[in-house]
Amino acid sequence: MQPRADLLIRKARVIDPATGRDEIADLLVEGGRLSRIGASLDAPGAELFDADGLWLIPGLVDTCIRLPEPASGRAGSIASETRAAASGGITHMAALPDTDPVADNPAVVRLIRERAIKAGFARVMPIAALTQGLAGSQLSEMQTLKEMGCIAVGNAGHRVQDALVLKRCLEYAATFDLLVIFRPQDGALSAGGCTHEGPVASRLGLPGIPAVAETVDLARALLLVEATGVRAHFHQLSCAASVELLRDARARGLPVTADVSVHHLLLDEYAIEHFNSLCHIDPPLRRREDRAALLAAVADGTIDAICSQHTPLNSSAKLAPFPATKPGISGLDTLLSLTLKLVEEQKLPLMRALDALTQAPARCLGLPVGNLENGRLASLCVVDGKARRVPEDDWLSAGKNSPWLSESLPGAVRLTVCEGKVTWLSD
């Protein structure tokens, strides 16, 4: 990151979903902190950035990314992926614990944080393993990992089969007010599957994963959340039935939040026609009705946040026959543009779409970011909302596994400031 310097951003359209602000104004960063927002500000000696015709929004908060380090076999490095995040306006990102070795001990968590700080592009916030080795049998040292800087605990899609072990994990987490992150999917019902169990899978002869694999596990998790009182966040919901379970849980006052990947809001099971492995993700893309239900749930706030579900893979990971390819889409470079595509298609209003990328995910994770509050270290980005971009022209993630590489998308980030430091400045 560059040294902190005073920065005056002039004539931006300042949009802050946390307060409903949407106005043309100047914004001043002094000593790394957001100092003032107002008309015709003056700050002798500050660096000037002309944002006339551009948007100024809070830095994006991504609730779900997979890191390529330590030693995970994924493409790139912490430096390459956080640089890609900064170019996409992302300032804070929650990293899943399924690294190799697993983030279940202080040494691994320290290494992740140190490498991210050294790279200096975005704040990486590790999620600690809920169980040792993600094996689902023994509790991890949750409180120690929290003290090391982990913002939550979770098992990264590795199901804890033993309900008693899971209940003990949740009771322990509740004792220390730890957020528990779930990615619901029943292992037996999803075993061997690679796409949604439906007509497309049947026609292509591919083994399917039924939606009930998600809802069975989600229902179990919600019952245990109710029994233990733990704060819970659900990653990557993918079907209409899950939305209804979540809506009912929230109506009953359970302390639960949720996100959905932007890919599940744009694509459905028909995207894998012709065995398109770039659309092989987990959970799989589901029916058009599911996609519509997810969009409606984001619009009304039942699903709080939109995430990238970033999984950078080497090119060879997508070259095998479809069932043998690795699931995942590289999403940091395109999270903002794809969300603006939903706005462009009138699927989401602009303020709610930006809320789902900034203040809402920060609230889910219990973080004091995602807004333009005076006095805090400034985390923001300046966006040309009218620009069109083809992602492959300026792609920075080492993982190029995206179905949108060659598509013209709206929105381009011109400036990113993370915790008071400029981390991205485009030409």
XYZ file of C-alpha atoms in Angstrom:
427
model
C 0.000 0.000 0.000
C 1.154 3.527 -0.651
C 1.873 5.765 2.378
C -1.150 7.559 3.750
C -1.541 11.039 2.322
C -4.331 13.568 2.384
C -6.632 13.037 -0.576
C -9.410 15.253 -1.889
C -11.864 13.598 -4.269
C -13.854 16.247 -6.122
C -17.336 16.305 -7.630
C -18.159 12.615 -7.193
C -21.607 11.151 -7.017
C -21.285 9.943 -3.416
C -23.446 6.865 -2.793
C -23.524 5.353 0.704
C -26.179 2.651 1.187
C -25.615 2.676 4.962
C -27.114 6.175 5.219
C -29.034 6.438 1.947
C -26.753 9.272 0.807
C -26.761 9.892 -2.958
C -25.472 13.334 -3.897
C -22.772 15.182 -5.799
C -20.085 16.141 -3.288
C -16.388 16.311 -2.451
C -14.793 13.877 -0.006
C -11.655 14.548 2.018
C -9.339 11.917 3.487
C -6.910 13.326 6.080
C -4.278 11.180 7.772
C -5.914 8.127 6.243
C -9.285 8.875 7.823
C -12.452 10.045 6.155
C -12.631 13.623 7.362
C -15.413 15.450 5.550
C -18.042 15.101 2.845
C -19.490 18.294 1.432
C -19.681 20.776 -1.392
C -16.589 22.676 -2.555
C -14.165 21.399 0.094
C -10.703 22.913 0.272
C -7.585 21.114 1.496
C -4.267 22.819 0.659
C -1.545 20.272 0.021
C -3.899 17.321 -0.480
C -3.649 15.169 -3.576
C -6.560 15.873 -5.899
C -8.651 13.301 -7.741
C -11.218 14.595 -10.216
C -14.259 12.335 -9.966
C -16.641 14.438 -12.054
C -19.149 12.020 -13.598
C -17.942 9.120 -11.428
C -19.417 7.337 -8.407
C -17.769 7.214 -4.997
C -18.925 4.255 -2.924
C -17.693 2.386 0.166
C -15.062 -0.271 -0.435
C -16.608 -3.640 -1.296
C -16.704 -6.389 1.353
C -16.535 -9.956 -0.001
C -17.813 -12.608 2.410
C -16.491 -15.656 0.558
C -13.146 -16.161 -1.185
C -10.698 -19.026 -1.476
C -7.023 -18.193 -1.171
C -4.315 -19.828 -3.297
C -1.947 -19.858 -0.307
C -0.630 -21.510 1.730
C 0.045 -24.452 -0.612
C -3.534 -25.030 -1.744
C -2.814 -26.017 -5.336
C -4.943 -23.134 -6.617
C -3.695 -20.548 -9.093
C -1.798 -17.459 -8.045
C -0.732 -16.053 -4.697
C -2.182 -13.905 -1.949
C -0.458 -10.960 -3.615
C -1.953 -11.627 -7.059
C -5.468 -12.222 -5.759
C -5.576 -9.251 -3.405
C -4.302 -7.049 -6.247
C -7.192 -8.343 -8.372
C -9.535 -7.524 -5.495
C -8.245 -3.950 -5.269
C -8.729 -3.466 -9.014
C -12.352 -4.505 -8.509
C -12.981 -2.097 -5.633
C -12.808 -4.787 -2.931
C -11.131 -3.621 0.274
C -12.081 -6.381 2.744
C -12.413 -10.098 2.082
C -13.252 -13.116 4.259
C -11.065 -16.117 3.379
C -12.285 -19.689 3.790
C -10.175 -22.036 5.959
C -9.754 -24.801 3.354
C -6.128 -23.950 2.623
C -3.382 -26.576 2.773
C -2.554 -26.795 5.585
C -5.977 -25.963 6.966
C -6.394 -22.705 8.881
C -6.972 -24.515 12.161
C -3.892 -23.312 14.058
C -2.316 -19.943 14.872
C 0.752 -20.484 12.643
C -1.298 -20.821 9.450
C -3.526 -17.864 10.328
C -0.464 -15.740 11.105
C 1.121 -16.678 7.769
C -2.023 -15.735 5.812
C -2.317 -12.383 7.557
C 1.373 -11.546 7.217
C 1.420 -12.320 3.493
C -1.707 -10.218 2.921
C -0.276 -7.293 4.895
C 3.006 -7.558 2.988
C 1.146 -7.528 -0.348
C -0.766 -4.460 0.831
C -3.706 -4.440 -1.580
C -6.699 -5.487 0.530
C -7.516 -6.569 4.056
C -7.745 -10.379 4.244
C -9.797 -11.625 7.184
C -9.335 -15.369 7.787
C -12.213 -17.616 8.740
C -10.898 -20.254 11.153
C -11.694 -23.946 10.819
C -14.616 -25.017 12.993
C -13.093 -28.489 13.491
C -9.505 -29.672 13.385
C -8.426 -30.392 9.828
C -12.058 -29.734 8.746
C -12.543 -33.414 9.595
C -15.696 -32.846 11.640
C -14.628 -34.819 14.707
C -12.750 -32.503 17.099
C -13.293 -28.850 17.921
C -10.615 -26.423 16.800
C -9.006 -23.881 19.135
C -11.672 -21.350 18.238
C -11.013 -18.741 20.892
C -7.250 -18.797 20.264
C -7.868 -18.413 16.534
C -10.194 -15.493 17.196
C -7.420 -13.823 19.195
C -5.131 -14.306 16.180
C -7.505 -12.232 14.048
C -10.019 -14.715 12.642
C -13.417 -13.084 12.214
C -15.495 -16.280 12.269
C -15.323 -20.066 12.248
C -16.621 -22.478 9.637
C -15.974 -25.834 8.013
C -15.745 -24.564 4.405
C -18.350 -26.905 2.980
C -16.994 -29.966 4.794
C -20.048 -31.261 6.618
C -19.842 -32.127 10.311
C -21.668 -35.447 10.120
C -22.062 -36.006 13.868
C -24.876 -33.760 15.098
C -23.593 -33.951 18.678
C -20.146 -32.726 17.630
C -21.748 -29.892 15.677
C -23.932 -28.939 18.642
C -20.858 -28.819 20.887
C -19.068 -26.630 18.336
C -21.976 -24.207 18.238
C -22.288 -24.107 22.028
C -18.579 -23.293 22.331
C -18.815 -20.623 19.639
C -21.867 -19.084 21.313
C -19.994 -18.895 24.630
C -17.348 -16.662 23.031
C -19.791 -14.820 20.722
C -18.122 -16.263 17.625
C -19.870 -16.088 14.276
C -20.282 -19.551 12.700
C -20.368 -19.785 8.922
C -22.198 -22.667 7.250
C -22.186 -23.836 3.651
C -25.094 -26.292 3.768
C -24.831 -29.458 1.678
C -25.516 -33.031 2.726
C -22.560 -35.211 1.793
C -24.529 -38.389 1.089
C -27.132 -36.701 -1.105
C -24.492 -34.799 -3.086
C -21.879 -37.567 -3.371
C -20.584 -37.979 -6.926
C -22.699 -35.140 -8.312
C -21.345 -32.325 -10.444
C -24.419 -30.332 -11.498
C -28.020 -29.709 -10.517
C -30.196 -32.815 -10.594
C -32.674 -31.888 -13.298
C -33.495 -32.116 -17.006
C -30.189 -30.657 -18.204
C -28.146 -33.124 -16.158
C -30.312 -35.977 -17.419
C -29.934 -34.943 -21.051
C -26.158 -34.593 -20.729
C -25.813 -37.811 -18.750
C -24.219 -36.051 -15.761
C -24.652 -37.098 -12.116
C -26.745 -34.553 -10.254
C -26.903 -32.870 -6.858
C -30.525 -32.367 -5.780
C -31.653 -29.146 -4.132
C -32.740 -31.169 -1.109
C -29.052 -31.854 -0.402
C -28.844 -28.187 0.562
C -32.171 -27.798 2.321
C -31.797 -30.905 4.505
C -28.496 -29.610 5.845
C -29.796 -26.050 6.154
C -32.796 -27.229 8.175
C -30.539 -29.164 10.561
C -28.253 -26.154 10.980
C -31.156 -23.801 11.687
C -32.538 -26.128 14.370
C -29.140 -26.255 16.066
C -28.759 -22.480 15.791
C -32.102 -22.129 17.532
C -31.046 -24.581 20.242
C -27.682 -22.941 20.939
C -28.325 -19.255 20.199
C -25.143 -18.955 18.151
C -24.799 -16.220 15.515
C -24.795 -17.874 12.087
C -24.128 -16.855 8.512
C -24.992 -19.076 5.545
C -22.751 -19.025 2.498
C -23.807 -19.490 -1.104
C -27.483 -20.431 -0.904
C -28.620 -21.764 -4.270
C -32.314 -22.710 -4.290
C -35.798 -21.371 -3.628
C -36.513 -23.825 -0.810
C -33.479 -22.537 1.102
C -34.784 -18.990 0.770
C -38.060 -20.031 2.385
C -36.277 -21.772 5.269
C -34.143 -18.693 5.818
C -37.111 -16.338 5.618
C -38.974 -18.394 8.229
C -35.928 -18.460 10.519
C -35.547 -14.699 10.348
C -39.258 -14.216 11.013
C -38.792 -16.273 14.186
C -35.975 -14.007 15.297
C -33.012 -16.324 14.811
C -29.640 -14.514 14.575
C -28.958 -15.602 10.987
C -27.725 -13.902 7.829
C -26.879 -15.211 4.357
C -25.184 -14.511 1.073
C -25.433 -15.747 -2.497
C -22.786 -15.813 -5.203
C -23.274 -13.360 -8.045
C -22.998 -16.325 -10.426
C -26.183 -17.880 -9.047
C -28.015 -14.605 -9.698
C -26.950 -14.498 -13.361
C -26.847 -18.134 -14.471
C -28.944 -21.280 -14.190
C -28.535 -24.958 -15.050
C -28.711 -24.260 -18.794
C -25.306 -22.532 -18.612
C -23.606 -25.952 -18.602
C -25.025 -26.876 -22.017
C -22.289 -28.223 -24.304
C -20.472 -29.314 -21.112
C -19.221 -25.787 -20.359
C -16.838 -26.528 -17.486
C -16.354 -22.812 -16.761
C -19.852 -22.990 -15.262
C -19.039 -26.031 -13.109
C -19.367 -24.667 -9.557
C -20.384 -25.971 -6.157
C -23.176 -25.543 -5.154
C -24.331 -26.070 -8.729
C -26.318 -23.659 -10.837
C -29.969 -24.594 -10.393
C -33.353 -24.007 -12.043
C -34.529 -20.716 -13.490
C -37.148 -20.649 -10.731
C -34.381 -20.899 -8.135
C -32.464 -18.061 -9.729
C -35.604 -15.885 -9.679
C -36.207 -16.706 -6.010
C -32.620 -15.817 -5.105
C -32.905 -12.473 -6.902
C -36.157 -11.694 -5.114
C -34.563 -12.610 -1.783
C -31.641 -10.243 -2.405
C -34.028 -7.484 -3.458
C -36.115 -7.754 -0.287
C -33.122 -8.304 2.028
C -33.869 -11.895 3.016
C -30.453 -12.684 1.549
C -28.190 -9.966 2.880
C -25.112 -10.025 0.669
C -23.697 -10.888 -2.751
C -20.287 -12.579 -2.771
C -17.750 -13.533 -5.431
C -17.259 -17.157 -4.312
C -13.768 -16.578 -5.745
C -11.921 -19.812 -6.556
C -8.869 -19.200 -8.772
C -7.868 -22.348 -10.680
C -5.100 -23.306 -13.070
C -6.173 -23.633 -16.716
C -5.747 -27.423 -16.630
C -8.404 -27.695 -13.904
C -11.147 -27.037 -16.484
C -9.822 -29.195 -19.360
C -10.936 -32.674 -18.268
C -14.363 -34.209 -19.022
C -16.997 -32.171 -17.163
C -17.413 -34.422 -14.065
C -13.627 -34.542 -13.600
C -13.081 -30.778 -13.801
C -12.638 -28.797 -10.610
C -15.610 -26.644 -9.582
C -15.121 -22.921 -9.169
C -15.185 -19.508 -10.825
C -12.600 -16.761 -10.396
C -14.717 -13.827 -9.290
C -12.762 -10.957 -7.739
C -12.170 -9.091 -11.009
C -15.866 -9.167 -11.913
C -17.865 -8.983 -8.655
C -18.780 -5.321 -9.047
C -19.321 -5.435 -12.821
C -21.546 -8.506 -12.642
C -23.626 -6.938 -9.874
C -23.973 -3.788 -11.998
C -25.061 -6.050 -14.851
C -28.014 -7.081 -12.645
C -28.792 -3.380 -12.165
C -28.477 -2.767 -15.902
C -30.923 -5.619 -16.530
C -33.308 -4.081 -13.950
C -33.080 -7.131 -11.700
C -31.923 -5.032 -8.708
C -32.112 -1.317 -7.875
C -28.706 0.361 -7.698
C -28.823 1.273 -3.999
C -29.765 -2.253 -2.907
C -27.156 -3.803 -5.213
C -24.415 -1.628 -3.722
C -25.737 -2.286 -0.222
C -25.369 -6.046 -0.857
C -21.679 -5.471 -1.701
C -20.761 -3.035 1.081
C -22.696 -2.339 4.263
C -24.733 -5.570 4.322
C -21.814 -8.033 4.125
C -19.909 -5.946 6.682
C -22.886 -6.208 9.018
C -23.084 -9.978 8.472
C -19.432 -10.322 9.497
C -19.699 -7.855 12.372
C -17.228 -5.394 10.826
C -17.250 -1.577 11.176
C -16.625 -1.067 7.442
C -18.708 -0.874 4.284
C -19.794 2.717 4.866
C -18.563 6.305 4.535
C -18.599 7.243 8.201
C -16.523 10.264 9.196
C -13.566 9.534 11.455
C -12.910 5.972 10.309
C -9.978 4.822 8.216
C -11.148 5.457 4.672
C -12.067 2.399 2.612
C -13.748 3.399 -0.621
C -13.624 3.144 -4.382
C -14.362 5.471 -7.277
C -16.253 3.846 -10.145
C -17.048 4.859 -13.699
C -20.569 3.502 -13.810
C -20.996 4.354 -17.502
C -17.837 2.594 -18.697
C -17.871 -0.747 -20.480
C -15.055 -3.224 -20.007
C -14.051 -6.634 -21.334
C -12.569 -8.376 -18.290
C -9.815 -10.264 -20.131
C -8.301 -6.927 -21.233
C -7.273 -6.064 -17.666
C -7.671 -9.357 -15.778
C -5.390 -9.565 -12.724
C -6.362 -12.779 -10.920
C -4.051 -15.684 -11.746
C -7.162 -17.808 -12.173
C -8.810 -17.106 -15.525
C -11.616 -19.604 -14.966
C -14.568 -17.327 -15.667
C -17.395 -17.558 -18.221
C -17.390 -13.741 -18.485
C -13.805 -13.169 -19.647
C -14.807 -11.977 -23.130
C -18.143 -10.339 -22.313
C -18.650 -6.577 -22.249
C -19.607 -5.626 -18.689
C -20.598 -2.336 -17.045
C -18.497 -0.410 -14.564
C -14.770 0.188 -14.133
C -12.946 1.005 -10.895
C -10.702 4.069 -11.204
C -9.476 4.352 -7.616
C -9.490 2.126 -4.527
C -8.525 3.244 -1.039
C -8.175 0.584 1.665
C -7.898 1.719 5.272
C -6.546 5.080 4.240
C -4.063 3.938 1.601
C -4.409 4.028 -2.177
C -4.275 0.421 -3.361
C -5.488 0.831 -6.949
C -5.298 3.699 -9.410
C -6.200 3.059 -13.037
C -4.828 4.996 -15.985
